[in-house]
Coordinates of C-alpha atoms in Angstrom, one line a residue:
Chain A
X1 CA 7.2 -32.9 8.1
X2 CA 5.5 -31.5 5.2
X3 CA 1.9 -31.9 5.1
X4 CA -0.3 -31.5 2.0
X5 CA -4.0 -30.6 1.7
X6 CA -6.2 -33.0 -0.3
X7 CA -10.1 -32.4 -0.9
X8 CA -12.3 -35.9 -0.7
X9 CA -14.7 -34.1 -3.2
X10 CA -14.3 -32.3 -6.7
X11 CA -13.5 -28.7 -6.3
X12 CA -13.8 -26.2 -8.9
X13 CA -10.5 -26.2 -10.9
X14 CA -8.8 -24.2 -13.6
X15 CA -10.4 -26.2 -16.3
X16 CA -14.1 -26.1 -14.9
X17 CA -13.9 -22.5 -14.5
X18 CA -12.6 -22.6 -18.6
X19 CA -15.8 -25.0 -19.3
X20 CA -18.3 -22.8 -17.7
X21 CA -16.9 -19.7 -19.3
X22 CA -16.5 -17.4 -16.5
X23 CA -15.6 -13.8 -17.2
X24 CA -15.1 -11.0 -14.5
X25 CA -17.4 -8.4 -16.7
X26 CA -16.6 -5.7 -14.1
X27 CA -13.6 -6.0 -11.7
X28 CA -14.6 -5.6 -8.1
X29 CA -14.5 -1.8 -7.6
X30 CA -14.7 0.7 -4.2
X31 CA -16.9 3.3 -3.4
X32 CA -18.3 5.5 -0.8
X33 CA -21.7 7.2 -0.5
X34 CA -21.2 10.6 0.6
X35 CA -24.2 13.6 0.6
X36 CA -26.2 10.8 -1.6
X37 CA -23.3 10.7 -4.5
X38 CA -21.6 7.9 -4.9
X39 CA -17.3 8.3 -5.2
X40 CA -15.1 5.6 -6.3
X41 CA -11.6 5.1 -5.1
X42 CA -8.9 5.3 -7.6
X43 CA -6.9 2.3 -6.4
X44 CA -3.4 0.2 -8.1
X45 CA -5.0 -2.5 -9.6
X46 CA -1.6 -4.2 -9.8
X47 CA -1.3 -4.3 -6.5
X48 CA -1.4 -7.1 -3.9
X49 CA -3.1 -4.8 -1.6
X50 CA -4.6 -2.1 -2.4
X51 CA -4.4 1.3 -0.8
X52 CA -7.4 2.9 -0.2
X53 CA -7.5 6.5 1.3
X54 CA -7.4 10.1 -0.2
X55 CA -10.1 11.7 -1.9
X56 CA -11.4 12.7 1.5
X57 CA -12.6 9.4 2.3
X58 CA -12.5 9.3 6.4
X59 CA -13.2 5.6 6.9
X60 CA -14.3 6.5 10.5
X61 CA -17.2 8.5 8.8
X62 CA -17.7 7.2 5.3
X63 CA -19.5 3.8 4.4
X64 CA -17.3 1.6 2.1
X65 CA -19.1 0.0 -0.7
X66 CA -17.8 -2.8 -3.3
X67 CA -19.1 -3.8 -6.8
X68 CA -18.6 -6.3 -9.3
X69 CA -20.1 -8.4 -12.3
X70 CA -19.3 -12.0 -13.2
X71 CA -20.7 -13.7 -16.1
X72 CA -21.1 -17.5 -16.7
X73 CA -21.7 -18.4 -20.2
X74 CA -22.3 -22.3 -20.2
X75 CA -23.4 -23.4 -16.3
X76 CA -24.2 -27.3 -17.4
X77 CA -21.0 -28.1 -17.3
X78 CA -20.0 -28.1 -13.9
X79 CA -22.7 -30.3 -13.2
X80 CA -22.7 -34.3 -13.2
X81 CA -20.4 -36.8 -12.7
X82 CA -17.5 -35.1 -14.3
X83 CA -18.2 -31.7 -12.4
X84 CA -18.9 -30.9 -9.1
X85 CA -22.3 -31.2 -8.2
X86 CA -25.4 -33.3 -8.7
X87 CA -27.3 -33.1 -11.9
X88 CA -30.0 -31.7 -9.8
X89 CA -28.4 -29.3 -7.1
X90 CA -28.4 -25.4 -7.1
X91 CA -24.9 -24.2 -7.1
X92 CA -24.6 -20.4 -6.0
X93 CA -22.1 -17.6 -5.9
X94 CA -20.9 -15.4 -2.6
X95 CA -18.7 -13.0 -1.9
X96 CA -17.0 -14.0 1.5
X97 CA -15.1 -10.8 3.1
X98 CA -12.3 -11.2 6.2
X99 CA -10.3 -9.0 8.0
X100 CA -8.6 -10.1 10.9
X101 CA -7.5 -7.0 11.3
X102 CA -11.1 -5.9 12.7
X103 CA -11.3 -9.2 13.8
X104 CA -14.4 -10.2 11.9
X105 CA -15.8 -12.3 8.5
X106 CA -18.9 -12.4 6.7
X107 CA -20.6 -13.6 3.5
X108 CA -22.8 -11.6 0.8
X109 CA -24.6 -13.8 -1.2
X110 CA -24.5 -12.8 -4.5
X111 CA -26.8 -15.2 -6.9
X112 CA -27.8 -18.9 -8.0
X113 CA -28.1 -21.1 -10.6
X114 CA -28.5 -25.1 -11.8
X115 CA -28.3 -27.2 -14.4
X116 CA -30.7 -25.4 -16.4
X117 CA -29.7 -22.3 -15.8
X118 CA -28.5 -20.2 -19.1
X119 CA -25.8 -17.6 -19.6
X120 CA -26.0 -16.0 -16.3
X121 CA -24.9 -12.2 -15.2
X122 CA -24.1 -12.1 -11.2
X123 CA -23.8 -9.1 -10.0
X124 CA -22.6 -7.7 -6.6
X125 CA -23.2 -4.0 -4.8
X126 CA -22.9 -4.2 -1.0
X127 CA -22.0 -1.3 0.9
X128 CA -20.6 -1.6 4.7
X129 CA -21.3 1.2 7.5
X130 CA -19.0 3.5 9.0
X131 CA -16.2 2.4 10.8
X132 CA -16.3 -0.9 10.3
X133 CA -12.7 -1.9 9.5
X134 CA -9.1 -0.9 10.3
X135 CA -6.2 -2.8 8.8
X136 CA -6.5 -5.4 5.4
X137 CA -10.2 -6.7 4.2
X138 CA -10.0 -9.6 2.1
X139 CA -12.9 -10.5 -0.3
X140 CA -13.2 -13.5 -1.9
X141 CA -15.8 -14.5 -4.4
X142 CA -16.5 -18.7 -4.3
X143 CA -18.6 -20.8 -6.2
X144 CA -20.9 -23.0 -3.3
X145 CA -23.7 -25.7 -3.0
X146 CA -27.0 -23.8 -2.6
X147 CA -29.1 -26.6 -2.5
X148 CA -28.4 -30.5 -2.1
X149 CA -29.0 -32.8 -4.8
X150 CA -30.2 -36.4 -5.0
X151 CA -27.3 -38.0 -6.5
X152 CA -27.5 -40.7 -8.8
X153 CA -25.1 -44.0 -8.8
X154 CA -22.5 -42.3 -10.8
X155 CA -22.5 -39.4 -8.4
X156 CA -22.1 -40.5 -4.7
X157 CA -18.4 -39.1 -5.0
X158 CA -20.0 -35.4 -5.3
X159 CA -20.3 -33.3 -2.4
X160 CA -23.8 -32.5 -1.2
X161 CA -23.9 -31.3 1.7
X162 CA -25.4 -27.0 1.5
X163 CA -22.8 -24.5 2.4
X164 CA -19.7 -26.8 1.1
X165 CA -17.6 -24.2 -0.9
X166 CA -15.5 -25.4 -4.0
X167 CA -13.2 -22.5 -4.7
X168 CA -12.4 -19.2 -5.6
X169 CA -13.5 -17.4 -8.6
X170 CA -12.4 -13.6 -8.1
X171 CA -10.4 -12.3 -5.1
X172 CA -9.0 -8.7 -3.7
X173 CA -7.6 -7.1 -0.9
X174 CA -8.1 -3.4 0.6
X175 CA -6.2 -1.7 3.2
X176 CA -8.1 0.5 5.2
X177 CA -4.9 2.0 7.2
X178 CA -1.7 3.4 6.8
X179 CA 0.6 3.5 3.8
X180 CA 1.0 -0.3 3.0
X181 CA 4.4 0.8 4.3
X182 CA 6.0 -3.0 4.9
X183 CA 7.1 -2.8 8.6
X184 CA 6.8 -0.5 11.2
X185 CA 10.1 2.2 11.7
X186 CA 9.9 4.1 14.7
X187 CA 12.1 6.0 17.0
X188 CA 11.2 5.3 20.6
X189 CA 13.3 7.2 23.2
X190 CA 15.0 5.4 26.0
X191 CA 18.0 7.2 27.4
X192 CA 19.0 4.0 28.9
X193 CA 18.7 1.4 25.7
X194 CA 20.2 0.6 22.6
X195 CA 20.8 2.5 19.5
X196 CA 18.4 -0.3 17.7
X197 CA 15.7 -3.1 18.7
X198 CA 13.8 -4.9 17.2
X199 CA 10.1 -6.3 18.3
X200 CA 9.1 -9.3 16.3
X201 CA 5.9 -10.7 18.1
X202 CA 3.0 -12.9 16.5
X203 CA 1.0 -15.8 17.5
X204 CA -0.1 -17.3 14.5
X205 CA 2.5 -16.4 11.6
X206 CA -0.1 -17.5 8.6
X207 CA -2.2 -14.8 9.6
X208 CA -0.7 -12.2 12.4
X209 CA 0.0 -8.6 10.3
X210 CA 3.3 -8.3 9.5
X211 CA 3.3 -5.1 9.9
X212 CA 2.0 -5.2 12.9
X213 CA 4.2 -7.7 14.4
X214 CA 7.2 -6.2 13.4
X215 CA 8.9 -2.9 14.7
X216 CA 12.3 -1.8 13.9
X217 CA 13.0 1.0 16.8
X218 CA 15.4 3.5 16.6
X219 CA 16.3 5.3 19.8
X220 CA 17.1 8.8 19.4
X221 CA 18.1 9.9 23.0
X222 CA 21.7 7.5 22.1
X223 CA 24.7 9.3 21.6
X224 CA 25.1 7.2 18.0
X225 CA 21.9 8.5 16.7
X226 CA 23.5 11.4 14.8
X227 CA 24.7 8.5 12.4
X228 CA 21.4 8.0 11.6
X229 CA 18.5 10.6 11.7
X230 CA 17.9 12.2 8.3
X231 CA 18.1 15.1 9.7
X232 CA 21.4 15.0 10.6
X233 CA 25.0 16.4 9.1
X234 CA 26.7 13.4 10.9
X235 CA 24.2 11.2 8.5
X236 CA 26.4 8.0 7.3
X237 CA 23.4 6.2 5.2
X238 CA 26.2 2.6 5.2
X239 CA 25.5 2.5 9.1
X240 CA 21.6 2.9 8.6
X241 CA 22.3 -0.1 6.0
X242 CA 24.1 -1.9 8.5
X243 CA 21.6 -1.3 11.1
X244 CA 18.7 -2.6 8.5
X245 CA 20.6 -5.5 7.6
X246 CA 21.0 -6.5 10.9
X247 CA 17.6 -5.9 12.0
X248 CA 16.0 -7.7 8.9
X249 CA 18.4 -10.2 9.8
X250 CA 17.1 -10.9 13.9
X251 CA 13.7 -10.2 12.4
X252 CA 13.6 -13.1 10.0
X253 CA 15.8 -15.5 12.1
X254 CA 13.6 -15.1 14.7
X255 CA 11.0 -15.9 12.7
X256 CA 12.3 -19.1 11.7
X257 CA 12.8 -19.9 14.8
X258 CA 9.3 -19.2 16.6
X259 CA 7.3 -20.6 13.8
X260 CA 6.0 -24.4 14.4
X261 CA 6.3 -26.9 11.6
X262 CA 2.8 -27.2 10.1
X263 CA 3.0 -22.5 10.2
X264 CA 6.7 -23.2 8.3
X265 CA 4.9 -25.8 5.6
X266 CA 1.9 -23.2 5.3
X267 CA 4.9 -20.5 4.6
X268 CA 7.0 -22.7 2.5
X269 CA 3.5 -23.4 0.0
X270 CA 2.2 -19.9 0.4
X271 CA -0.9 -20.8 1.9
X272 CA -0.8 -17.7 4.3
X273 CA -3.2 -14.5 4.8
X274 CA -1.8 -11.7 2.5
X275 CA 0.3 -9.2 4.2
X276 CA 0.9 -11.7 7.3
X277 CA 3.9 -12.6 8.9
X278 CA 3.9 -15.7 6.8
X279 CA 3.7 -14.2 3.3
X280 CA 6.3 -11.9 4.1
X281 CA 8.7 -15.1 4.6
X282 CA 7.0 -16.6 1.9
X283 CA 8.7 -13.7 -0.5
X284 CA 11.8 -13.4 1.0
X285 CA 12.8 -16.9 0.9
X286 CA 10.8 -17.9 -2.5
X287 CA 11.2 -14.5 -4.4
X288 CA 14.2 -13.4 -2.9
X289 CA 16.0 -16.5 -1.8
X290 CA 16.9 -16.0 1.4
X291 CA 18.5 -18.7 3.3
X292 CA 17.3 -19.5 6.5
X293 CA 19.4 -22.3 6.9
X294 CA 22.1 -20.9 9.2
X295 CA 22.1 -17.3 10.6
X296 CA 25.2 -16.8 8.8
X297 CA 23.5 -17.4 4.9
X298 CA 20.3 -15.7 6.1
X299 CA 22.4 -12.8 7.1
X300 CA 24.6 -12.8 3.9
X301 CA 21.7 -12.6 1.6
X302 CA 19.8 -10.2 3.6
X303 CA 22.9 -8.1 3.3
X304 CA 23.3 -8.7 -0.3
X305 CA 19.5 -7.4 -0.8
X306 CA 20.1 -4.2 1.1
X307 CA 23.2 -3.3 -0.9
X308 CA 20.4 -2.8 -3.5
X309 CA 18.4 -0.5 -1.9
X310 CA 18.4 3.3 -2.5
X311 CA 18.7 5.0 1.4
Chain B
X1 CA -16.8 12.3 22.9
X2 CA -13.4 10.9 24.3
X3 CA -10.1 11.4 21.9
X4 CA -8.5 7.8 21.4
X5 CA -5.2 7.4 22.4
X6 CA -2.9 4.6 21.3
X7 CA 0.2 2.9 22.6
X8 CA 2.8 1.6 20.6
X9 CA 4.1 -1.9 21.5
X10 CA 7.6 -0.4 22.0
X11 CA 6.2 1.9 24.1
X12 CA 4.4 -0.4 25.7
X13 CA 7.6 -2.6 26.7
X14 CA 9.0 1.0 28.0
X15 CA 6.2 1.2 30.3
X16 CA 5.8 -2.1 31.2
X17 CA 9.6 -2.0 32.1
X18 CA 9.4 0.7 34.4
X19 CA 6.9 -0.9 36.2
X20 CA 8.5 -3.5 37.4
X21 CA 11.6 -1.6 38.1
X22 CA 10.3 1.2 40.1
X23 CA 7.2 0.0 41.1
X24 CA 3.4 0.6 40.1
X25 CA 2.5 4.1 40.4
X26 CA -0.2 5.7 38.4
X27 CA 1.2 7.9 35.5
X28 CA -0.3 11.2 35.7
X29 CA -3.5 11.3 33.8
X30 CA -4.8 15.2 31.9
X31 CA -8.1 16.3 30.1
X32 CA -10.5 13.2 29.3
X33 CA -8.7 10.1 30.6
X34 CA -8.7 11.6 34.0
X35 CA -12.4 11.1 33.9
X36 CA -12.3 7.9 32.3
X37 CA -10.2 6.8 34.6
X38 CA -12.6 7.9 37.2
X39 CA -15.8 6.4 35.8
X40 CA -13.9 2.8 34.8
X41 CA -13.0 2.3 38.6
X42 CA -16.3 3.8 39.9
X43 CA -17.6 0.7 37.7
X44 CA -15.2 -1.6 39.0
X45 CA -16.2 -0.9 42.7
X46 CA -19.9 -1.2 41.8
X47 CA -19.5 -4.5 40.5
X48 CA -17.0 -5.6 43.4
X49 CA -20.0 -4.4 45.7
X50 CA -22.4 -6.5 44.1
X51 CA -20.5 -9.3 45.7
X52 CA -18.9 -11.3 42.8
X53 CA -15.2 -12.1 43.9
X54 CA -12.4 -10.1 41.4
X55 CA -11.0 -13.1 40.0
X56 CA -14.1 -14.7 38.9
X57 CA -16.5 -15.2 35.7
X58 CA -19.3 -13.7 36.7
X59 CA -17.0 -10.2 37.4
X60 CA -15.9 -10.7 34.2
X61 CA -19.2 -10.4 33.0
X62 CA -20.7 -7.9 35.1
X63 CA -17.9 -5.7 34.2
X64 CA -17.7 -6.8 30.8
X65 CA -21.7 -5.5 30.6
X66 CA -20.8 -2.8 31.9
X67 CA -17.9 -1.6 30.2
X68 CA -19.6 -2.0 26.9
X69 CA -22.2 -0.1 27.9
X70 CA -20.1 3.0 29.1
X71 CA -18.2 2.2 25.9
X72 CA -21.0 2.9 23.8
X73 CA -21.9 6.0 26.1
X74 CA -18.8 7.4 25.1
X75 CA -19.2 6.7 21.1
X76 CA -16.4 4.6 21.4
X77 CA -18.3 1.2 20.4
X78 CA -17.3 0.9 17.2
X79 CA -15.1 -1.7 15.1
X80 CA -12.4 0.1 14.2
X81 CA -11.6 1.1 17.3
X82 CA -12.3 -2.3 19.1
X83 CA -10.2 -3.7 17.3
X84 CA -7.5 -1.0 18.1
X85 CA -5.0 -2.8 19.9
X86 CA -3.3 0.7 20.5
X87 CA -6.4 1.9 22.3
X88 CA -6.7 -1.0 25.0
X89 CA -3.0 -1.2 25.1
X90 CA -3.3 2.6 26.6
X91 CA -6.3 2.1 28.3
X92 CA -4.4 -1.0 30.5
X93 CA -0.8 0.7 30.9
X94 CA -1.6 4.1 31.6
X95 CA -5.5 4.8 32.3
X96 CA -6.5 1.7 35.2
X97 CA -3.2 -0.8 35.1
X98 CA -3.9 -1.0 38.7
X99 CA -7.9 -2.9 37.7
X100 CA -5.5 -4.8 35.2
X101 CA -3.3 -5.7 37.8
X102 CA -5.7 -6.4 40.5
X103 CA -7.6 -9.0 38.3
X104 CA -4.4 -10.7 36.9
X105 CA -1.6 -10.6 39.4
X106 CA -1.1 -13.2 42.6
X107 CA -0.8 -11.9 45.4
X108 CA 3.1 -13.1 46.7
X109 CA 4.4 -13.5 43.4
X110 CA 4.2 -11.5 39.7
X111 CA 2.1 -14.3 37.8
X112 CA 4.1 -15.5 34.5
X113 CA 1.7 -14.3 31.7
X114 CA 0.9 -10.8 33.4
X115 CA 1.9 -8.5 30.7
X116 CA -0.4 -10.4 28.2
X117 CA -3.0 -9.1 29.9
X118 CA -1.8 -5.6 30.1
X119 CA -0.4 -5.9 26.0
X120 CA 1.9 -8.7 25.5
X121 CA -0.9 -10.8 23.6
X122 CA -3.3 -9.0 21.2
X123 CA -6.1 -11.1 22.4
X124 CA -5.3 -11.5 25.7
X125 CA -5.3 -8.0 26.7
X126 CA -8.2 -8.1 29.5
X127 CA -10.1 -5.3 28.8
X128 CA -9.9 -5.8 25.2
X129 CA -11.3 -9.7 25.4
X130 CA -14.2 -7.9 27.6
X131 CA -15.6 -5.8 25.2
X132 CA -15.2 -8.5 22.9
X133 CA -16.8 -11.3 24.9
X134 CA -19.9 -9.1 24.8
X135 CA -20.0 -7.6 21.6
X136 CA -19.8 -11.2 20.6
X137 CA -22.3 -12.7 22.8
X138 CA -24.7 -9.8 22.2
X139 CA -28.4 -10.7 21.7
X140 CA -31.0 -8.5 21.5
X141 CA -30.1 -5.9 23.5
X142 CA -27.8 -5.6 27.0
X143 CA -30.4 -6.9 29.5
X144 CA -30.8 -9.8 27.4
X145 CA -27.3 -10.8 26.9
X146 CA -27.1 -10.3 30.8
X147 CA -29.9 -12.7 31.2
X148 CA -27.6 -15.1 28.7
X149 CA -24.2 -14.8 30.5
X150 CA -24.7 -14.8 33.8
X151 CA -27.1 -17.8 33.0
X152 CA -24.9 -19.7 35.3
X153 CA -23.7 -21.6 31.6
X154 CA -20.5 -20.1 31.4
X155 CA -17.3 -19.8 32.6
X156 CA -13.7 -18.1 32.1
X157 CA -12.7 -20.8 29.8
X158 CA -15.6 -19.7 27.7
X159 CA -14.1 -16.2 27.3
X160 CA -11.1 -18.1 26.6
X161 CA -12.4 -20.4 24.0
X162 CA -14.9 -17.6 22.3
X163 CA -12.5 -14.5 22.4
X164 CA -9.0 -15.5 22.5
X165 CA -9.2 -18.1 20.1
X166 CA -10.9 -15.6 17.1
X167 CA -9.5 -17.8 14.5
X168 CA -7.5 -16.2 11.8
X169 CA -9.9 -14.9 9.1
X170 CA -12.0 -13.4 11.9
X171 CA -14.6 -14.0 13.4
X172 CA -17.9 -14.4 12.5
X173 CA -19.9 -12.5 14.6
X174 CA -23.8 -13.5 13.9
X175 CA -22.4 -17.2 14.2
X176 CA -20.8 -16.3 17.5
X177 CA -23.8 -14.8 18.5
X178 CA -26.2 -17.8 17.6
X179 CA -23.7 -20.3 19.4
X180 CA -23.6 -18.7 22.8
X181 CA -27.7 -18.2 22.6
X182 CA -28.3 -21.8 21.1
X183 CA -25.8 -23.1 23.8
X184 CA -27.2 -21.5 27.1
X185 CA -30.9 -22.4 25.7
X186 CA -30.5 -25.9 24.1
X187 CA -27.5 -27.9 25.0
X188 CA -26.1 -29.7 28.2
X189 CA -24.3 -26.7 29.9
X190 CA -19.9 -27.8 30.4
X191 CA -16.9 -26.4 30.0
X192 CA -16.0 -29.3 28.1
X193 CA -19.4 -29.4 26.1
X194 CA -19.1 -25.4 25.2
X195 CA -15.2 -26.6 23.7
X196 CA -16.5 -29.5 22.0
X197 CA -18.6 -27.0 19.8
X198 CA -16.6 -24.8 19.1
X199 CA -13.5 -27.2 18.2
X200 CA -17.2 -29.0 15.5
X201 CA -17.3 -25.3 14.2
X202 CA -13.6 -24.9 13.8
X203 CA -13.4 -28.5 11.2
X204 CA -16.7 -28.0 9.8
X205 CA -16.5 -24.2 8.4
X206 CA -13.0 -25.5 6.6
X207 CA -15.0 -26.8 4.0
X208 CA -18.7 -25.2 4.5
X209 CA -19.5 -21.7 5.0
X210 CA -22.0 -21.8 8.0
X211 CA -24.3 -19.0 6.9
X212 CA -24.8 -20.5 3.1
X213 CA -25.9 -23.5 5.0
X214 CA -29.9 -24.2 4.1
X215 CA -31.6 -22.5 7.3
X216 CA -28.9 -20.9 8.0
X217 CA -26.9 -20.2 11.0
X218 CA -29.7 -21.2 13.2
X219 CA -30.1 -24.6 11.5
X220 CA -25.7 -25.0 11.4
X221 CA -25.6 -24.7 15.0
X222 CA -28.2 -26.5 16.1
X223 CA -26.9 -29.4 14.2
X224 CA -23.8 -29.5 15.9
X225 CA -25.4 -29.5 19.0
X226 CA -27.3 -32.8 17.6
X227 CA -24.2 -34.1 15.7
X228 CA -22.5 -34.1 19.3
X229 CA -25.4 -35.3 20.9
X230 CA -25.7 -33.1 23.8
X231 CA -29.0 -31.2 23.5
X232 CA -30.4 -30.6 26.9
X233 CA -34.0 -32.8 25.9
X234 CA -31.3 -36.0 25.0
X235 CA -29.8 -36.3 28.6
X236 CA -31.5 -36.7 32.1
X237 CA -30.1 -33.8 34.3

């Protein structure tokens, strides 16, 4: 059964964000303090997830810092009937940062304004010890209700309760380790296993790592081995694509198979973490098409993808 | 300063295999671990001799305090590594699986669910949802969270509800913190009760964010306690 989200109040849309003029002045940038200088990461602004690491940066002995400015030219018109909070309420901006990873959340306040506020700069510097993440962070920045309102007659369909967030303005995501490598590829010796396993083990596919859910092992102490390592002058790279197929293959059937309805509905709309079990599903069977209807058209079009790639 | 070690899950399986093919003996320990091993079990025995039985809470949560204190002893009480899974995988399967295994396992039969203690299930790894449970329930300072969770307001099922269930965007931890001291202090003290809050907390930060709520976390939690009507000065007890 597919379900569908619905709000009972007025969130902050595409258009309200267009009537209020928001501008990101300054993209939300990384830095770390280091002997009282302050270094910014180079990072791919393209990407989904961005790498941080180099420069020296040791995140078990650095701080992390982020920065940003956000403009709002024309704040009256979010407010009223037609917006999405009383005439007289104080509407606010946050930064709210997650990590499952490091298994925590927080929020960063970043500033406030009302009805009568006029073009309004926000700006954000927050800078988080040493050590305090491993894995993805996620920061979002969301517009909120600071302060209730006494709504008038035309109004009582408004939300007014403090705290109550209405959407997402800005948003990025940092990985703290590893390569942003998409699975895990190890060889794990076992002189009395297979040539290849596969581990595919999450709780919660909308938010579990993919990367650390998944593991594709290769066993080096099998006599078939040679056919694989890179290393080798037996090295047939069609087997290795055979072996990848196959293990995508089990990964993404399996999947399927362990996810409940409502995780399957949150994969099918994208409403997953980024990076999760769920959003890897998401793009192989919206981006990529992959069929998951029978193991035999997952397996063909996970087979047709591999013949793509370069090994 | 101890060097962290980490355990793959593959590795893990390996391990756990062997186990229950040829039996539970200690892998052979070098350099730091040996003493960690040493000072973990020295720990366990002290809170055994305190008289709490193995399988209960209130070990849990002696040893739980304790842990996190030699944890932070040992520099090891930060984030990044709490939230190693590698770290407490090793620490269960190769340091102390025998503390693991005396806590978890019946005593005529392997109990389904063992290895999730040991490394099956992230946040059911024992030790791992130890630490946890403390850093947080941590107010204060140690004695204080003592004083707190051994309050006689608590029980297994709140390390179940509070650690295991982290929700997935994380968990945040000054919220946690205010819940398990507003709870002990101000609300009717159940199993049931403790659930019933955090299943309020669950709905209600879908569409607010507790700590931009006016007052703060302090005023958020202390109107679910009202909102389920179970604040200590409503009921006769």
């Amino acid at each position: 059964m597919r379900t569908k989200e619905f709000s009972l109040f007025p969130l902050l849309g595409e258009k309200q964000i267009q009537q209020i003029g928001f501008r990101i002045q300054r993209e939300l940038s990384f830095f770390y303090n280091r002997s009282g200088d302050r270094e910014f990461f180079n990072v791919d602004r393209s990407a989904g997830i961005k790498a941080l690491g180099g420069s020296g940066w040791d995140p078990d002995e650095d701080d992390f810092g982020i920065t940003a400015s956000y403009l709002i030219k024309n704040p009256i018109l979010i407010f009223g009937p037609r917006g999405i909070a009383c005439r007289n309420a104080t509407l606010g901006l946050a930064l709210i940062w997650k990590s499952q990873d490091s298994r925590q959340r927080g929020v960063v306040p970043i500033g406030e304004f009302t009805r009568d506020s006029t073009e309004k700069v926000f700006e954000i510097c927050h800078t988080f010890p040493k050590s305090s993440f491993r894995g993805r962070l996620t920061m979002d920045v969301v517009m909120y209700l600071k302060c209730a309102g006494s709504p008038g007659e035309d109004e009582t369909h408004l939300s007014n309760i403090p705290g109550t967030i209405f959407g997402t303005l800005d948003s990025s995501c940092v990985l703290f380790d590893g390569t942003g490598a998409i699975f895990q590829f190890n060889e794990v010796a076992d002189k009395n296993g297979l040539l290849w396993s596969v581990i595919c083990d999450f709780d919660d596919a909308t938010c579990d790592s993919f990367y650390d859910s998944v593991e594709i092992d290769i066993n080096p102490l099998h006599p078939n081995y040679k056919y694989l390592s890179r290393t080798s002058t037996s090295r047939e790279p069609e087997m290795l694509r055979e072996v990848l197929s196959s293990a995508m293959t089990t990964v993404v059937l399996s999947i399927r198979h362990k996810c409940s309805d409502l995780e399957w509905s949150s994969i099918e709309s994208g409403k997953v973490e980024k990076g999760s079990v769920g959003d890897m599903m998401h793009y192989l069977v919206n981006k990529l098409n992959v069929d998951t209807s029978s193991p035999e058209k997952c397996s063909e079009c996970i087979r047709r993808i591999m013949e793509k790639v370069a090994l | 300063m101890i060097n962290i070690r980490e355990l793959g899950k593959q590795e893990a399986v390996v391990i756990w295999n062997n186990y229950q093919e040829n039996g539970w003996s200690l892998p052979e320990l070098n350099g730091s671990y040996l003493a960690v091993r040493s000072d973990i079990v020295s720990l366990f025995n002290s809170v055994s001799e305190k008289g709490y039985k193995v399988k209960s809470y209130e070990f849990d949560a002696e040893f739980a305090l304790c842990l996190f204190q030699y944890f932070s002893d040992q520099g090891l009480s930060n984030l990044r590594t709490a939230s190693n899974d590698g770290f407490w995988r090793y620490l269960s399967l190769v340091v102390i699986p025998d503390l693991v295994r005396t806590r978890w396992d019946k005593e005529d039969s392997i109990s389904a669910g063992l290895a999730d203690h040991f490394f099956r299930k992230p946040n059911r790894i024992w030790l791992k949802s130890l630490w946890w449970f403390v850093y947080l329930s941590f107010n204060t300072d140690l004695n204080t969270t003592r004083e707190i969770l051994l309050s006689g307001s608590f029980s297994t099922d709140t390390i179940l509800n509070f650690v295991e269930r982290s929700g997935r965007d994380g968990t945040n931890v000054d919220l946690y913190r205010s819940i398990i001291r507003l709870y002990s202090k101000e609300a009717v003290c159940s199993d049931h009760n403790f659930r019933k809050i955090m299943k309020m907390n669950t709905v209600k930060s879908q569409v607010i964010e507790p700590m931009l709520v006016v007052g703060g976390l302090e005023a958020y939690v202390q109107g679910i306690i009202d909102e389920l009507g179970i604040r200590k000065s409503d009921k006769h007890e």
